[in-house]
PDB file of C-alpha atoms in Angstrom:
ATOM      1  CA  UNK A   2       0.000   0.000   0.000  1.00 46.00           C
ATOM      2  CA  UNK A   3       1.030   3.471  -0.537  1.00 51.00           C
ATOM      3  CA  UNK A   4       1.952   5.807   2.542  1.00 62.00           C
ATOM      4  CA  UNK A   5       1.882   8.281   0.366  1.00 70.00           C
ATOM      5  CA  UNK A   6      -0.204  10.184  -1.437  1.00 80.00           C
ATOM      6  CA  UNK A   7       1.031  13.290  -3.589  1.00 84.00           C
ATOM      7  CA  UNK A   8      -0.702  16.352  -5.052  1.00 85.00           C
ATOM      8  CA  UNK A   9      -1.059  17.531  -7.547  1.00 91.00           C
ATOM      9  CA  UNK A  10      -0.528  14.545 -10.043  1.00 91.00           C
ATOM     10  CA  UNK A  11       0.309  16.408 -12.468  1.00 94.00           C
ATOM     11  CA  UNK A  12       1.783  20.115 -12.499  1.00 95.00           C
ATOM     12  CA  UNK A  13       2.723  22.231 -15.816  1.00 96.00           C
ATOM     13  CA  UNK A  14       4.223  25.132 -15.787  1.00 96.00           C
ATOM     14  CA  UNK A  15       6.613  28.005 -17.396  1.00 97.00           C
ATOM     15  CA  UNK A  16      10.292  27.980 -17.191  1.00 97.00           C
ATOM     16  CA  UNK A  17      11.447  30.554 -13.896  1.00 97.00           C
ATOM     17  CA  UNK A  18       8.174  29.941 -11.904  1.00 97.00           C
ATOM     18  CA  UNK A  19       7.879  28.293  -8.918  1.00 97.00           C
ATOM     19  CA  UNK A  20       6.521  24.357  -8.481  1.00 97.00           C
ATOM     20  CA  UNK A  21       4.810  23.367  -5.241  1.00 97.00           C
ATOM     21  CA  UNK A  22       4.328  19.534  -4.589  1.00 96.00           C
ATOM     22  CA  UNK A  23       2.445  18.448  -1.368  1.00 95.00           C
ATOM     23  CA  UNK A  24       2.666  14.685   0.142  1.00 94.00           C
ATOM     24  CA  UNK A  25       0.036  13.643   2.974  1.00 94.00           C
ATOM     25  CA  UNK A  26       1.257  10.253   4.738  1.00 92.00           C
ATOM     26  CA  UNK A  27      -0.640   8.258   7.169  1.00 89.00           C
ATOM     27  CA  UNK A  28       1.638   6.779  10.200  1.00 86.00           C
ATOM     28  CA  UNK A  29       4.693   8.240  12.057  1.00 86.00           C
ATOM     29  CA  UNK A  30       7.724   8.462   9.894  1.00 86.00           C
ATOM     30  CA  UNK A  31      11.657   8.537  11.125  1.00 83.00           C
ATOM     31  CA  UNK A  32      12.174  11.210   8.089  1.00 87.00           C
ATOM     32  CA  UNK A  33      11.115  12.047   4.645  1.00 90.00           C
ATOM     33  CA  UNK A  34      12.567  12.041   1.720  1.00 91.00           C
ATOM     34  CA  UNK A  35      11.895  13.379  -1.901  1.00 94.00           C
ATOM     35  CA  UNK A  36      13.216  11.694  -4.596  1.00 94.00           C
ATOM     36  CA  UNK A  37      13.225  12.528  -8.655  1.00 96.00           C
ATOM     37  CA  UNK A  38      12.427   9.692 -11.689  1.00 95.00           C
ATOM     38  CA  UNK A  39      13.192  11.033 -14.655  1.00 93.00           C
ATOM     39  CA  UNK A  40      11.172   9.095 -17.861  1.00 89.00           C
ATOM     40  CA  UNK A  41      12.359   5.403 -18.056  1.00 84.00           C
ATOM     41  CA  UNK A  42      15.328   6.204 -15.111  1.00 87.00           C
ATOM     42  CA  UNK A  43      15.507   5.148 -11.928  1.00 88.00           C
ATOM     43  CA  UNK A  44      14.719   7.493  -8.757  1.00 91.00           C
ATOM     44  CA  UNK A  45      17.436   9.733  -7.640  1.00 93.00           C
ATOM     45  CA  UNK A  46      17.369  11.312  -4.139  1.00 91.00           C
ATOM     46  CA  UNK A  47      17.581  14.967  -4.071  1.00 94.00           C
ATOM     47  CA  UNK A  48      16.946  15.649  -0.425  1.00 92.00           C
ATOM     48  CA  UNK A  49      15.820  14.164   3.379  1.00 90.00           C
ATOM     49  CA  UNK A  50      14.160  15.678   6.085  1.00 92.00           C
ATOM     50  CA  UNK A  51      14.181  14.449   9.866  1.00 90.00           C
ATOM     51  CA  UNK A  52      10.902  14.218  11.817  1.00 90.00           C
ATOM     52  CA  UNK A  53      12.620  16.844  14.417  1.00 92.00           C
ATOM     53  CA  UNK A  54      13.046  19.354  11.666  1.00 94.00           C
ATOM     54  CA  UNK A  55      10.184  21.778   9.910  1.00 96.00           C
ATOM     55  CA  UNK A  56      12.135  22.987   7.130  1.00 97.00           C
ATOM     56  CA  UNK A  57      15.328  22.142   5.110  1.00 96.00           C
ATOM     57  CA  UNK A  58      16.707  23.897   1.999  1.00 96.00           C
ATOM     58  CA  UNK A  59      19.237  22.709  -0.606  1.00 94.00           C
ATOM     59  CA  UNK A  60      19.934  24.465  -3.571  1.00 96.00           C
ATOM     60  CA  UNK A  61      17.043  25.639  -5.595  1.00 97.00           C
ATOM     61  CA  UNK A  62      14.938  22.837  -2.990  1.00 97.00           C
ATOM     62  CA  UNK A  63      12.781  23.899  -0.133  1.00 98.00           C
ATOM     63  CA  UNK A  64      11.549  21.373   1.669  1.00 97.00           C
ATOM     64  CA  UNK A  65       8.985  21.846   4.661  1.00 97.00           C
ATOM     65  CA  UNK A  66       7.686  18.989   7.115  1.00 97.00           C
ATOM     66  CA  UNK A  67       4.340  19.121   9.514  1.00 96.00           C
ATOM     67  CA  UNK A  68       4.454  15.862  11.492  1.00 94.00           C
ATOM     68  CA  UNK A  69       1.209  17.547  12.920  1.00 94.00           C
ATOM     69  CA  UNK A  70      -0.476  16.739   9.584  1.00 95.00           C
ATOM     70  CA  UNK A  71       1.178  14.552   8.638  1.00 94.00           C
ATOM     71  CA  UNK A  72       2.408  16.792   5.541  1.00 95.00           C
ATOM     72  CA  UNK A  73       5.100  17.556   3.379  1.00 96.00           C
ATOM     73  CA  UNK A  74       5.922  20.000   0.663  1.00 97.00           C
ATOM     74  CA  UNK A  75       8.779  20.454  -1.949  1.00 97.00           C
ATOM     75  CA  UNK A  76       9.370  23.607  -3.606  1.00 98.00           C
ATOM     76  CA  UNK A  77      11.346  23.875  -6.626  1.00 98.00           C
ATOM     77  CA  UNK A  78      12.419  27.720  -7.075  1.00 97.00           C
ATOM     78  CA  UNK A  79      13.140  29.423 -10.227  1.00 97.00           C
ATOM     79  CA  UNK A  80      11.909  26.167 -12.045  1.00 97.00           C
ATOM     80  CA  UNK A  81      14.298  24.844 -15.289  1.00 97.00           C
ATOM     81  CA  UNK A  82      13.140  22.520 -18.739  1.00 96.00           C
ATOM     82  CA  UNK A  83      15.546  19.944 -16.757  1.00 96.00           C
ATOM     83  CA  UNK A  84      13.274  19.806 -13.935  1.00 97.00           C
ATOM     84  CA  UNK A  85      10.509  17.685 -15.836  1.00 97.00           C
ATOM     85  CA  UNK A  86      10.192  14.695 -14.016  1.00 97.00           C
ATOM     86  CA  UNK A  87       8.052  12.704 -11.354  1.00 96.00           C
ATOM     87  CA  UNK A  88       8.441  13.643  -7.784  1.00 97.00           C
ATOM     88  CA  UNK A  89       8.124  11.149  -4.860  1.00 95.00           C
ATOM     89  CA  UNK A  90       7.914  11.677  -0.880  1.00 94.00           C
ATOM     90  CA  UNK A  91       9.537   7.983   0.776  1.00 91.00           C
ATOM     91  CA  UNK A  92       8.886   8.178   3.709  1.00 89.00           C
ATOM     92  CA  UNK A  93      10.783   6.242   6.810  1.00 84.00           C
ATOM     93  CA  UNK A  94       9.713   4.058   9.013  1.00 78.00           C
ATOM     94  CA  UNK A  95      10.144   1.465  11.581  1.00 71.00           C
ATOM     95  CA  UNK A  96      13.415  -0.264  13.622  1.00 68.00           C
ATOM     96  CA  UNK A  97      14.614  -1.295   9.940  1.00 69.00           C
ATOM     97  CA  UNK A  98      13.811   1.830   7.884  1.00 71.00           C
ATOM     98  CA  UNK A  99      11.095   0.473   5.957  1.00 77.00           C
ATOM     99  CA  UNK A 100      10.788   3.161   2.943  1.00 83.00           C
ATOM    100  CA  UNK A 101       7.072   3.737   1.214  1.00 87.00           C
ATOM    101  CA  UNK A 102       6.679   5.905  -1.222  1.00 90.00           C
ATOM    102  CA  UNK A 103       3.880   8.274  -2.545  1.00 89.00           C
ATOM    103  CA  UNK A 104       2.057   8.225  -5.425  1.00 89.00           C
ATOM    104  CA  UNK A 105       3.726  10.930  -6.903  1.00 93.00           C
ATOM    105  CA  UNK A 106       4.451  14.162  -9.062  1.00 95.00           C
ATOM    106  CA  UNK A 107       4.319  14.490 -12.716  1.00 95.00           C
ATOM    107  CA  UNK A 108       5.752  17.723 -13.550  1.00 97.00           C
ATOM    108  CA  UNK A 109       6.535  19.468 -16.898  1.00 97.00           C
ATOM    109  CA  UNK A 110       8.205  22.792 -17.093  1.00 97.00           C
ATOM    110  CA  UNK A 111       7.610  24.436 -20.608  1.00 96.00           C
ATOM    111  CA  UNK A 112      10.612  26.613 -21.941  1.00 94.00           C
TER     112      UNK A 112
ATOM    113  CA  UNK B  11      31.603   5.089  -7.303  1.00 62.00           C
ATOM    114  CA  UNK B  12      29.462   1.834  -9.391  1.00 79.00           C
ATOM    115  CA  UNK B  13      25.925   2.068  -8.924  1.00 93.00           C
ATOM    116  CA  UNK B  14      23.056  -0.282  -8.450  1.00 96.00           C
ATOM    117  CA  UNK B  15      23.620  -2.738 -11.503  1.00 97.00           C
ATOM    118  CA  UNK B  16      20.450  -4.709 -12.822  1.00 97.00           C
ATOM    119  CA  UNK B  17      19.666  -6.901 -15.680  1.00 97.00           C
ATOM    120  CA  UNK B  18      18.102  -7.523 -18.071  1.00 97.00           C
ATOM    121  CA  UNK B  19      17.033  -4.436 -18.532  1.00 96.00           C
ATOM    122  CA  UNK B  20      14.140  -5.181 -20.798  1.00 97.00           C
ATOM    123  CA  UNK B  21      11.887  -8.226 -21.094  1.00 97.00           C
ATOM    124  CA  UNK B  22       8.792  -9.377 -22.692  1.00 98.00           C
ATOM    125  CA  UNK B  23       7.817 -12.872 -21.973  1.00 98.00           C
ATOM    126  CA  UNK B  24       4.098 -14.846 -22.612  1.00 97.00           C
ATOM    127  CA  UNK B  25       1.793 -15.158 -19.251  1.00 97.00           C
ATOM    128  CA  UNK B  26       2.629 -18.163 -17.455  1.00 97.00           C
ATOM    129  CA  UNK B  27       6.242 -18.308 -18.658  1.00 98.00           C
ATOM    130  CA  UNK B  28       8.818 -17.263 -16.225  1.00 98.00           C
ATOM    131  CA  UNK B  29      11.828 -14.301 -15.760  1.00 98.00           C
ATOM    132  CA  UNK B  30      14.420 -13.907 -12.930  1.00 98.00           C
ATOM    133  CA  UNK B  31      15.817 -10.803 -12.412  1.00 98.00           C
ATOM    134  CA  UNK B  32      19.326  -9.901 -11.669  1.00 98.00           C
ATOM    135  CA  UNK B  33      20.713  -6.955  -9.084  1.00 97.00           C
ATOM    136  CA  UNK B  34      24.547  -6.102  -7.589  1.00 96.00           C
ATOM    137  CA  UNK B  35      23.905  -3.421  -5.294  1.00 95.00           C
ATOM    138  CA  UNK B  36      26.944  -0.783  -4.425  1.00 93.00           C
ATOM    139  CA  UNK B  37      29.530  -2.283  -2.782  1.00 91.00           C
ATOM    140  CA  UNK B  38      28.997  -2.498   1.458  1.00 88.00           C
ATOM    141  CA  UNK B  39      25.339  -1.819   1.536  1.00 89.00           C
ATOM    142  CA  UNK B  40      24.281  -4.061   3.636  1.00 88.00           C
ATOM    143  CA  UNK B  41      20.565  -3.181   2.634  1.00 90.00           C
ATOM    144  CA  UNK B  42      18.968  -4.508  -0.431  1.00 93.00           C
ATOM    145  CA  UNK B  43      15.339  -3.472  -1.663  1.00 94.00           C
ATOM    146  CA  UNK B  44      12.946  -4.644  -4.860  1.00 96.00           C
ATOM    147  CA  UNK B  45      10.197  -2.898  -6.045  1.00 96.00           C
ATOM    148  CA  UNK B  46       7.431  -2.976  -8.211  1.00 97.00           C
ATOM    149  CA  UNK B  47       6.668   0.544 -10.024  1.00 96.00           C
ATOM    150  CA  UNK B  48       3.582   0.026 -12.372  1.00 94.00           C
ATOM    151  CA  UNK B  49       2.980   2.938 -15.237  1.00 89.00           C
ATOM    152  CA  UNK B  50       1.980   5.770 -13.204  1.00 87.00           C
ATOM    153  CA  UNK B  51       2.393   4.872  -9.637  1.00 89.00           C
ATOM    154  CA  UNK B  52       4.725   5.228  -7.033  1.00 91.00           C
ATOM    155  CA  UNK B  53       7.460   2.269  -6.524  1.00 93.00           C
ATOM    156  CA  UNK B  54       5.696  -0.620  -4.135  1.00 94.00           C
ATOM    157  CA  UNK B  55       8.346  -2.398  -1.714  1.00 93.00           C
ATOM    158  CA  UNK B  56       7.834  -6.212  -2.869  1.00 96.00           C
ATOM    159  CA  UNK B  57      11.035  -7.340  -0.602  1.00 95.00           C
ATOM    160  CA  UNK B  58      13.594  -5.893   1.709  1.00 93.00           C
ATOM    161  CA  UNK B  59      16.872  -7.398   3.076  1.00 93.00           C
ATOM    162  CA  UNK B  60      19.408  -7.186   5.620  1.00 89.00           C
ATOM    163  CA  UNK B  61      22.305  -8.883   4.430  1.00 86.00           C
ATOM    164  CA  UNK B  62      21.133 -12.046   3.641  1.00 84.00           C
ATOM    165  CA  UNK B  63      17.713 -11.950   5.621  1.00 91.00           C
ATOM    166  CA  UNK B  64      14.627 -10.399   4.782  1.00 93.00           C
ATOM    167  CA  UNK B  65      12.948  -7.963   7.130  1.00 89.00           C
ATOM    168  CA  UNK B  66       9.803  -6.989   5.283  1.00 91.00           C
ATOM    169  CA  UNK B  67       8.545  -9.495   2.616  1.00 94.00           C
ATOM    170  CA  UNK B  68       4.810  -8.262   3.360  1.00 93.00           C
ATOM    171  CA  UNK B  69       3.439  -7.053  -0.039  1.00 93.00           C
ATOM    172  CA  UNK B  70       5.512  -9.869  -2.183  1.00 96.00           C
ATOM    173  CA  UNK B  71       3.018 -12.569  -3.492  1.00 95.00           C
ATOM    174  CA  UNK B  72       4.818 -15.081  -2.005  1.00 96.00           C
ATOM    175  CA  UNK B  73       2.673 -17.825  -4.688  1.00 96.00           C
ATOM    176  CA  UNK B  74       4.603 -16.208  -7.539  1.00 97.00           C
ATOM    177  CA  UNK B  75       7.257 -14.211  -6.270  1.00 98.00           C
ATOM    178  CA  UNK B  76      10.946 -15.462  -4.626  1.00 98.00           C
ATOM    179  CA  UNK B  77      13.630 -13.790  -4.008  1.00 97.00           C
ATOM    180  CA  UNK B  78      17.124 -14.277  -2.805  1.00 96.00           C
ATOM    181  CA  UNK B  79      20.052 -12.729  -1.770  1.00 95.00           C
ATOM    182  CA  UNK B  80      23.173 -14.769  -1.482  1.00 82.00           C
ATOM    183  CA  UNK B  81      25.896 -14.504   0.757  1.00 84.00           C
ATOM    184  CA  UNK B  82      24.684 -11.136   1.776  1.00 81.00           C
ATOM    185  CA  UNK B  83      25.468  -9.182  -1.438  1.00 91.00           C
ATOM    186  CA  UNK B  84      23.707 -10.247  -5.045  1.00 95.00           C
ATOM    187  CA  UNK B  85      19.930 -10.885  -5.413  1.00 97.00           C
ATOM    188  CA  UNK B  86      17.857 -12.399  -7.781  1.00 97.00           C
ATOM    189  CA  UNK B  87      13.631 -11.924  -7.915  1.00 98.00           C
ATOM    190  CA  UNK B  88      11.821 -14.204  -9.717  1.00 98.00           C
ATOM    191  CA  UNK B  89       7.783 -14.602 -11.173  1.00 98.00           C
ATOM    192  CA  UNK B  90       6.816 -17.885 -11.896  1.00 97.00           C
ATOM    193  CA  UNK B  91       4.596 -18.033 -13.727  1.00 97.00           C
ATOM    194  CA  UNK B  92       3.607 -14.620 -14.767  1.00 97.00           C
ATOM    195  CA  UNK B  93       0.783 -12.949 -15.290  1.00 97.00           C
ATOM    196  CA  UNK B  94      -0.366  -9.782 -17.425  1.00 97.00           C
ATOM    197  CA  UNK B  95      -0.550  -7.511 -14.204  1.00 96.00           C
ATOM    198  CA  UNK B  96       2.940  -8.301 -13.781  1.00 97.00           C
ATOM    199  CA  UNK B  97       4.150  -5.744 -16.117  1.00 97.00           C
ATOM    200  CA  UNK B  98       5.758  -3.347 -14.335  1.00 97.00           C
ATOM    201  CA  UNK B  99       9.427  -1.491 -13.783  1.00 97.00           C
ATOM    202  CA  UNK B 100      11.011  -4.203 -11.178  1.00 98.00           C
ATOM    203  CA  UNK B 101      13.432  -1.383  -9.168  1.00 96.00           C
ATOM    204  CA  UNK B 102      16.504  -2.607  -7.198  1.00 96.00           C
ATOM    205  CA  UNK B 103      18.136   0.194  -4.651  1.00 94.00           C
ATOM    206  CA  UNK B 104      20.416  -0.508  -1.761  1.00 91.00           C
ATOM    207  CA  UNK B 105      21.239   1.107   0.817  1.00 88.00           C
ATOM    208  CA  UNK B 106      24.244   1.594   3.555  1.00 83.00           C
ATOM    209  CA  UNK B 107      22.077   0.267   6.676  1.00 70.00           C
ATOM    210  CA  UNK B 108      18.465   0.126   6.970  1.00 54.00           C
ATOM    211  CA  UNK B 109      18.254   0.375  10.626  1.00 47.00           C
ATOM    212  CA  UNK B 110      17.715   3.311  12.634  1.00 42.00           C
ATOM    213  CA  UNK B 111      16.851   6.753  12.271  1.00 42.00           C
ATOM    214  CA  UNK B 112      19.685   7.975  10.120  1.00 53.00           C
ATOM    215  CA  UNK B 113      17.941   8.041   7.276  1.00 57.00           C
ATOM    216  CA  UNK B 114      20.313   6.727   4.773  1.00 71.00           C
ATOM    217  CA  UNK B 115      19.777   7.202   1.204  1.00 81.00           C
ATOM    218  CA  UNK B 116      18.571   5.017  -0.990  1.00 86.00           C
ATOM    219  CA  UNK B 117      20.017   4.181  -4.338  1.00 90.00           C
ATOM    220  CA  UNK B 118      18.459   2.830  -7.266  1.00 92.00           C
ATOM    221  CA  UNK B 119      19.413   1.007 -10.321  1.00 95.00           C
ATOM    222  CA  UNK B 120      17.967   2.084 -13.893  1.00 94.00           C
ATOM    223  CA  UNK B 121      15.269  -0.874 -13.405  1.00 95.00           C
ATOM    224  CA  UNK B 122      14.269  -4.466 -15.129  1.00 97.00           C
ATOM    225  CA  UNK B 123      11.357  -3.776 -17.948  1.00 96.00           C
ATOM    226  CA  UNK B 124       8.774  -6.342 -18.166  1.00 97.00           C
ATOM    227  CA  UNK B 125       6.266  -7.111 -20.287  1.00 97.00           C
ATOM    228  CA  UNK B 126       4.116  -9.774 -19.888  1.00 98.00           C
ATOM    229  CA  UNK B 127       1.553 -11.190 -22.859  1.00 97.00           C
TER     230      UNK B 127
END
């Protein structure tokens, strides 16, 4: 089953905007992390976020976590063509790190 | 650094037949995943090991599915016999140790590519 569940599915926009992805899960998570599939590739991580911590930035990445809610969000700044991809939360769990993932991002940025 | 290796890397085999896939994860992760991704959806844990043992197996259907991981470092998953719903992206990551709250990363390979008809 998925512990995640990500929204939008599917996100278009221009080249330079901003992209906002959101990712409910349901039980109490070590961490988060968000991780990029480009078509036909396997899923790169880009970054994690402890369940102590409410924000974490890297690069061009915002990353915001409300254990509260449950909730996550990923905000890709100043958005490039080479950011078209799908966007997954994994989220951490359990004595073994057992790692679910959402359901997912689909997002195209138009030059 | 080599990265998660798989093979084959594509496949298209008849329902009922059968196909093992093939995975060397990076060298010292002790943790070694599969997954299922279907068109569309997020990747679905089918197996996780420790070494050589399996800690989560819960969502692999064990009538079909095996998998293996001997002495600790290569794995194999195989569907016998398949079935159309099998089609899928079958994902193999590892990772340095799957224990705790560190958090390590996971790495993936570039996937297996079935198609079953």
């Amino acid at each position: 089953s998925q512990q995640g569940e990500e929204d939008p599915q599917a996100l278009s926009i221009q080249e330079g905007e901003n992209a906002t992805m959101n990712c409910s899960y349901k039980t109490s998570i070590n961490n988060l992390q968000w991780y990029r599939q480009n078509s036909g590739r396997g899923l790169v991580h880009l970054i994690l976020i402890r369940s102590n911590e409410r924000e974490k930035h890297s690069g061009r990445l915002r990353v915001t976590l409300d254990t509260s809610k449950k909730s996550s969000s990923l905000l890709i700044t100043a958005s490039r063509a080479a950011d078209t991809a799908s966007y997954f939360c994994a989220t951490y769990s359990g004595g073994y790190q057992k790692v679910t993932f959402g359901t997912g991002t689909k997002l195209q940025v138009i030059p | 650094e080599a990265g998660v290796a798989q093979s084959p890397r594509y496949k298209i085999i008849e329902k009922r037949q059968s196909v093992a896939f093939w995975c060397n994860p990076i060298s010292g992760h002790a943790t070694l995943y599969w997954y299922q991704q279907i068109l569309g959806q997020g990747p679905k844990l089918l197996i996780q090991f420790q070494n050589n043992g399996v800690v989560d197996d819960s969502q692999l259907p064990k009538d079909r599915f095996s998998a293996e991981r001997l002495k600790g470092v290569d794995s194999t998953l195989k569907i016998q016999p398949a079935k159309l719903e099998d089609s899928a992206v079958y994902l193999c990551a590892s990772s340095l140790w799957g224990q705790g709250a560190n958090g390590n990363t996971i790495y993936f390979g570039e996937g297996s590519w079935l198609t079953v008809v």
